[in-house]
PDB file of C-alpha atoms in Angstrom:
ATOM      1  CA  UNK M   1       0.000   0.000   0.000  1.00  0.00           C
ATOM      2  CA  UNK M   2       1.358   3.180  -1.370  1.00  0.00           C
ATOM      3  CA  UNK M   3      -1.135   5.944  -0.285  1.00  0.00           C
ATOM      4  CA  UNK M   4      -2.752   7.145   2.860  1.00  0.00           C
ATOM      5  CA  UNK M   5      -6.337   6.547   0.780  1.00  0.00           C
ATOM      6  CA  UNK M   6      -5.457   3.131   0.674  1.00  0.00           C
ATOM      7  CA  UNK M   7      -4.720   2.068   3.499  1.00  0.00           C
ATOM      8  CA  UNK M   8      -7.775   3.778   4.945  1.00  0.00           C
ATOM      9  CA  UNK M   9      -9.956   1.663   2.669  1.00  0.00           C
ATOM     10  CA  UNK M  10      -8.547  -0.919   3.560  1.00  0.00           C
ATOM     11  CA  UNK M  11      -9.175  -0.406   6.974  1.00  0.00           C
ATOM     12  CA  UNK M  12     -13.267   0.116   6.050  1.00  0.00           C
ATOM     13  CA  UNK M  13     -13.161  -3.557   5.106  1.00  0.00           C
ATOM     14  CA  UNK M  14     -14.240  -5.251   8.612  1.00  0.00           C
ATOM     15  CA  UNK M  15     -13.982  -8.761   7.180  1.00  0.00           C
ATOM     16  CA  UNK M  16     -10.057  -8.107   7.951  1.00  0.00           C
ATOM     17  CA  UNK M  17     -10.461  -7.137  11.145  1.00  0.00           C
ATOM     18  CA  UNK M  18     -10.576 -10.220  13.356  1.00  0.00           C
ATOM     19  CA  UNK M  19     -10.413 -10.883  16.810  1.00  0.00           C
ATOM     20  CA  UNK M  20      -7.587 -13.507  17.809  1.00  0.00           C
ATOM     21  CA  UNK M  21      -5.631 -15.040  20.682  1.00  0.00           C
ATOM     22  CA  UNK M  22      -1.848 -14.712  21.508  1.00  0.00           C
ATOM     23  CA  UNK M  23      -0.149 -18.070  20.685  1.00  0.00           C
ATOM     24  CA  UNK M  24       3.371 -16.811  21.123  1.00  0.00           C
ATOM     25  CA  UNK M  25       5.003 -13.430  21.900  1.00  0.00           C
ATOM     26  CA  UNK M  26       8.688 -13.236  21.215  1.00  0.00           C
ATOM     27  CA  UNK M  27      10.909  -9.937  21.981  1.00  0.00           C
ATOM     28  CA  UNK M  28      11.974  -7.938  18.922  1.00  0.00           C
ATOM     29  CA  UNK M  29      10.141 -10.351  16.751  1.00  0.00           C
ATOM     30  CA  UNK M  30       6.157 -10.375  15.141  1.00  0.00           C
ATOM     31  CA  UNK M  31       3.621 -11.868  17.671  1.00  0.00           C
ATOM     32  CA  UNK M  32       1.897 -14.821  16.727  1.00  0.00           C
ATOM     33  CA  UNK M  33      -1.867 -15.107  17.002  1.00  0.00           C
ATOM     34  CA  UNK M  34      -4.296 -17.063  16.406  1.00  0.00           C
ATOM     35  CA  UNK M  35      -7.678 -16.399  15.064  1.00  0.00           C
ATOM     36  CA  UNK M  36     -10.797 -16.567  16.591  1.00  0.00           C
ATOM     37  CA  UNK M  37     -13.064 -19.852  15.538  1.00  0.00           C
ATOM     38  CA  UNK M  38      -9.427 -20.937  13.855  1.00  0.00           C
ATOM     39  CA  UNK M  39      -6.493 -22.426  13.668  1.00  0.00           C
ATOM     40  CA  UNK M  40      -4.759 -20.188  11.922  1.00  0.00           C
ATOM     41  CA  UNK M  41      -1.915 -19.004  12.858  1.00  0.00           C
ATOM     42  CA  UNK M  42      -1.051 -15.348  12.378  1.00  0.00           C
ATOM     43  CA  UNK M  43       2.342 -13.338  12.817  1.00  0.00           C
ATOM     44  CA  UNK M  44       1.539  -9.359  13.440  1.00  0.00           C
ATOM     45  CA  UNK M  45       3.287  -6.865  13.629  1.00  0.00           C
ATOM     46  CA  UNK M  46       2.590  -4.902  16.800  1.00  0.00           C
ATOM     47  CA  UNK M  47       0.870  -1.020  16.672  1.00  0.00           C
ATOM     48  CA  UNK M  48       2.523   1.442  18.735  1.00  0.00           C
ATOM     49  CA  UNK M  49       0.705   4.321  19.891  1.00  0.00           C
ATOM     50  CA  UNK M  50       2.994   6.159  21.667  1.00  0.00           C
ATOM     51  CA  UNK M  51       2.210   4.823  25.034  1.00  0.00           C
ATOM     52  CA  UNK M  52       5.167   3.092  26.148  1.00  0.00           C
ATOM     53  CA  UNK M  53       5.041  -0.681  27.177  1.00  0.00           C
ATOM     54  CA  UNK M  54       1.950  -2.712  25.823  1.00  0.00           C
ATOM     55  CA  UNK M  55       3.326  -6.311  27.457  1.00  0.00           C
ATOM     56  CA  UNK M  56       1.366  -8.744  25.934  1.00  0.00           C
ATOM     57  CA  UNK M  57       1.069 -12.524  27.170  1.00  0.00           C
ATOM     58  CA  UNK M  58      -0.075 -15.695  25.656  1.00  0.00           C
ATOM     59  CA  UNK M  59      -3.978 -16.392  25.704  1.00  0.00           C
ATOM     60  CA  UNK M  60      -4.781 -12.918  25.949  1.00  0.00           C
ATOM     61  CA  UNK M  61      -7.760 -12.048  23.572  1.00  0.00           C
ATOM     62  CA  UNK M  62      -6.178  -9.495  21.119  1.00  0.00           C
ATOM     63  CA  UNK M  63      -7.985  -7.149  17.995  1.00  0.00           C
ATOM     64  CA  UNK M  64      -5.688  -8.007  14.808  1.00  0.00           C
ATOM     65  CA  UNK M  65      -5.813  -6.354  11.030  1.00  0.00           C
ATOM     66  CA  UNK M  66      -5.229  -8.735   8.694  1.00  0.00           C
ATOM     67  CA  UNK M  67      -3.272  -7.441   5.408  1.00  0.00           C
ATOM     68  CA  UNK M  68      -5.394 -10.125   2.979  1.00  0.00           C
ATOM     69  CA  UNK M  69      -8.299 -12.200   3.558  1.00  0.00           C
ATOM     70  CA  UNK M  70      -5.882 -15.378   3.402  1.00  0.00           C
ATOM     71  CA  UNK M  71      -4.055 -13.656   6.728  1.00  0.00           C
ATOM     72  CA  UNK M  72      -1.012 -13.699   5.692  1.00  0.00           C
ATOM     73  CA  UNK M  73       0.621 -10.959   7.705  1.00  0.00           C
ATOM     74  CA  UNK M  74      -1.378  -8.145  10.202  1.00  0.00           C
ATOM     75  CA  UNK M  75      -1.042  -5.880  12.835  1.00  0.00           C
ATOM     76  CA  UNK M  76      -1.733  -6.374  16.151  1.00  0.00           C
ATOM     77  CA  UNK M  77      -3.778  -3.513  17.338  1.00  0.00           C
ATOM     78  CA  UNK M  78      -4.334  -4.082  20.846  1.00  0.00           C
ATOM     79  CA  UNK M  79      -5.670  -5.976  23.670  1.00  0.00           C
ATOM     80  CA  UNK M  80      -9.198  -6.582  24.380  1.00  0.00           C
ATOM     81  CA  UNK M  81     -11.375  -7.086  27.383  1.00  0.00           C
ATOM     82  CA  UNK M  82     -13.402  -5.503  30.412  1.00  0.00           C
ATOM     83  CA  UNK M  83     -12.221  -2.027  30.974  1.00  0.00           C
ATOM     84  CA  UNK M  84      -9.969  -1.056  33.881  1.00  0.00           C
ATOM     85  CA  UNK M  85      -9.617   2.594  34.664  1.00  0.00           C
ATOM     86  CA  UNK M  86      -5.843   3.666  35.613  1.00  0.00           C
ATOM     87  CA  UNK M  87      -3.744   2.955  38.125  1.00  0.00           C
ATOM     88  CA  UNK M  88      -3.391   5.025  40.594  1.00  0.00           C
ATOM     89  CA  UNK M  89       0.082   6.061  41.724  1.00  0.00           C
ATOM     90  CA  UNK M  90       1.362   4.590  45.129  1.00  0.00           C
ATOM     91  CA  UNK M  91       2.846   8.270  46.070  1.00  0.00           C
ATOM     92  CA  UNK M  92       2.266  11.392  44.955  1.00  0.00           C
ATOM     93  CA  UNK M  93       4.848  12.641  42.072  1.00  0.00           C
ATOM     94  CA  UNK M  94       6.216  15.343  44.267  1.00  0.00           C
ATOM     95  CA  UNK M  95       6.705  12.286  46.928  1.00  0.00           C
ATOM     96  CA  UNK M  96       8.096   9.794  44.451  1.00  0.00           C
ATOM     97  CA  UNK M  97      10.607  12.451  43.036  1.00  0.00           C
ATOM     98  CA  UNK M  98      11.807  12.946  46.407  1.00  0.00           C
ATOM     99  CA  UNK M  99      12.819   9.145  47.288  1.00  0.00           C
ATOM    100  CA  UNK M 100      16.709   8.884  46.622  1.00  0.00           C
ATOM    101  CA  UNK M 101      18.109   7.050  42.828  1.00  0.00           C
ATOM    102  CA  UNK M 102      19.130   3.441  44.163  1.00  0.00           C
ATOM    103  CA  UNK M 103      18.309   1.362  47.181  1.00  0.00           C
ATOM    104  CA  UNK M 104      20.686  -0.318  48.733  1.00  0.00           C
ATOM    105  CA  UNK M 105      20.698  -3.662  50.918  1.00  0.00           C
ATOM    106  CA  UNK M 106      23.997  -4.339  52.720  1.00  0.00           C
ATOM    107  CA  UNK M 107      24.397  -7.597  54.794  1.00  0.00           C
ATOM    108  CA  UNK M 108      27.255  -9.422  55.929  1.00  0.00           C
ATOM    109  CA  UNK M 109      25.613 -12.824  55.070  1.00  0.00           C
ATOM    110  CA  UNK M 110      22.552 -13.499  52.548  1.00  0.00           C
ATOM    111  CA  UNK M 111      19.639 -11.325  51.721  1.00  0.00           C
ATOM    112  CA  UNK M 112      16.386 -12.975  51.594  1.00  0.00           C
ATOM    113  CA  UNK M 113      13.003 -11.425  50.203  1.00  0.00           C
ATOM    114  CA  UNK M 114      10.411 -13.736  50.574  1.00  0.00           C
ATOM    115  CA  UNK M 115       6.525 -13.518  49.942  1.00  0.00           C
ATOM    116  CA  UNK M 116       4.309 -16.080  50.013  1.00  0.00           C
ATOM    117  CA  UNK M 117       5.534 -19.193  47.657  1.00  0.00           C
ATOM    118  CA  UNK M 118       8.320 -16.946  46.317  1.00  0.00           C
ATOM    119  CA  UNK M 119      12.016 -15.745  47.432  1.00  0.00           C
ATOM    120  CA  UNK M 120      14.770 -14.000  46.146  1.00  0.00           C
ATOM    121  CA  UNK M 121      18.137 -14.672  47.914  1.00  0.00           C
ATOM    122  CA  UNK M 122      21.573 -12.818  47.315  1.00  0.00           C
ATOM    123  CA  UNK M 123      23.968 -14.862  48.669  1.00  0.00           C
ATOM    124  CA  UNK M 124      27.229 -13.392  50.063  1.00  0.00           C
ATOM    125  CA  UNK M 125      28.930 -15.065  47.621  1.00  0.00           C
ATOM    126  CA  UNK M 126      27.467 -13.618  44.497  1.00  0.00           C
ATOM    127  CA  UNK M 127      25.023 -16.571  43.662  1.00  0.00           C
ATOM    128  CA  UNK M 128      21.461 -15.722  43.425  1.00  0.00           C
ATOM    129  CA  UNK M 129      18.794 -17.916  44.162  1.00  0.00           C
ATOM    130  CA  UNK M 130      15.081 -17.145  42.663  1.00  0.00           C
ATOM    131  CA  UNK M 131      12.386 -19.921  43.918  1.00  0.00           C
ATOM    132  CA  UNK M 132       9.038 -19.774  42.837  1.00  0.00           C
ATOM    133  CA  UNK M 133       6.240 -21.375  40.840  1.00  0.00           C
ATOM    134  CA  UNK M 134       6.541 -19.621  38.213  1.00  0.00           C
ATOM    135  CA  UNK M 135       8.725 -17.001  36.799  1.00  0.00           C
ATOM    136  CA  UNK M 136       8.140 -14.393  33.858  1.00  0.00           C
ATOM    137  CA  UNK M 137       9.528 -11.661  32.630  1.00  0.00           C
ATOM    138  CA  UNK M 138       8.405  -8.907  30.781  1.00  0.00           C
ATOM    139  CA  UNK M 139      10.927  -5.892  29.733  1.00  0.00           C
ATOM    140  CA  UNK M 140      11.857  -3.410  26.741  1.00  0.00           C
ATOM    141  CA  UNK M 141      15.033  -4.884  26.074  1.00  0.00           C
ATOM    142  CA  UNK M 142      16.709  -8.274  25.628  1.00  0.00           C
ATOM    143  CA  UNK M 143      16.812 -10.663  28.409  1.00  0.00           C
ATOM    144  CA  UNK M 144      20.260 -11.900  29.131  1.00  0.00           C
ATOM    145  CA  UNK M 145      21.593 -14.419  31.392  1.00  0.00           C
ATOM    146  CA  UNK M 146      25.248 -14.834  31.569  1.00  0.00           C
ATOM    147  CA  UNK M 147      26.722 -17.491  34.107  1.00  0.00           C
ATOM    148  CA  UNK M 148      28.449 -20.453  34.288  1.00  0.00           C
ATOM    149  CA  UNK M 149      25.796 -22.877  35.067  1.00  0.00           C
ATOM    150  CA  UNK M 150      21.735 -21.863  34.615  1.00  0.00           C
ATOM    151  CA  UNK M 151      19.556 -24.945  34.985  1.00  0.00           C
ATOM    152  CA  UNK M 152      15.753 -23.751  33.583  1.00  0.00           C
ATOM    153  CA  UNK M 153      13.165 -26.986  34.013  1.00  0.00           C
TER     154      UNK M 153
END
């Protein structure tokens, strides 16, 4: 598509407007979907609208453009479901400004954060120790983990 005009027809055509269900979400790569009453499989591209941080996971109900009526390629336009107004902040802005840059945690042997099923320990060491039932992470960049040994079950 060449012209503003035609991608806005385009757009008019509902029949490529589908709702769909994330399969697979992959960082810095398309996000696979799946149609709605399908099994197709669809990879999207994902539509930014300037707000920063959509974090999309799989089985969330999603609203998808399709380029074709095949689906060969679309654009993930966002997530669907009930409304939710916004978050509220924890502190005021004024408040949060104030706190200092980095927190720091100083002990002589480990540190342990625990709540509930899940802890964190920093052992004195330098090994670190996350335990939990499950463990996800969502971020802007590129997870890395560099070590000598990572076991992942």
């Amino acid at each position: 598509m060449s012209g503003v005009l035609e991608f806005a027809h385009s757009l008019n055509q509902t029949a490529l407007l589908r709702q769909a269900r994330v399969v697979n979400v992959v960082e810095g790569a398309n996000v696979v979907v799946e149609l709605a009453g399908t099994t197709h499989l669809v990879a999207c591209q994902v539509l930014h609208t300037g707000t920063p941080g959509l974090t999309l996971a799989e089985g969330e109900a999603v609203l998808v453009w399709l380029q074709d009526e095949i689906g060969s390629a679309g654009v993930l336009l966002g997530r669907t479901g009930p409304y939710t107004g916004a978050t509220e902040p924890v502190v005021t802005p004024v408040e949060f400004a104030a706190r200092p840059q980095t927190l720091v945690l100083e002990a002589q042997g480990d540190v342990v954060i625990r709540n509930g099923h899940a802890k964190l320990t920093l052992g004195a060491q330098g090994d670190v120790e996350v335990v939990c039932t499950s463990y996800t992470t969502r971020s802007q960049r590129l997870l890395r983990l560099l070590a000598p040994l990572i076991k992942l079950n």
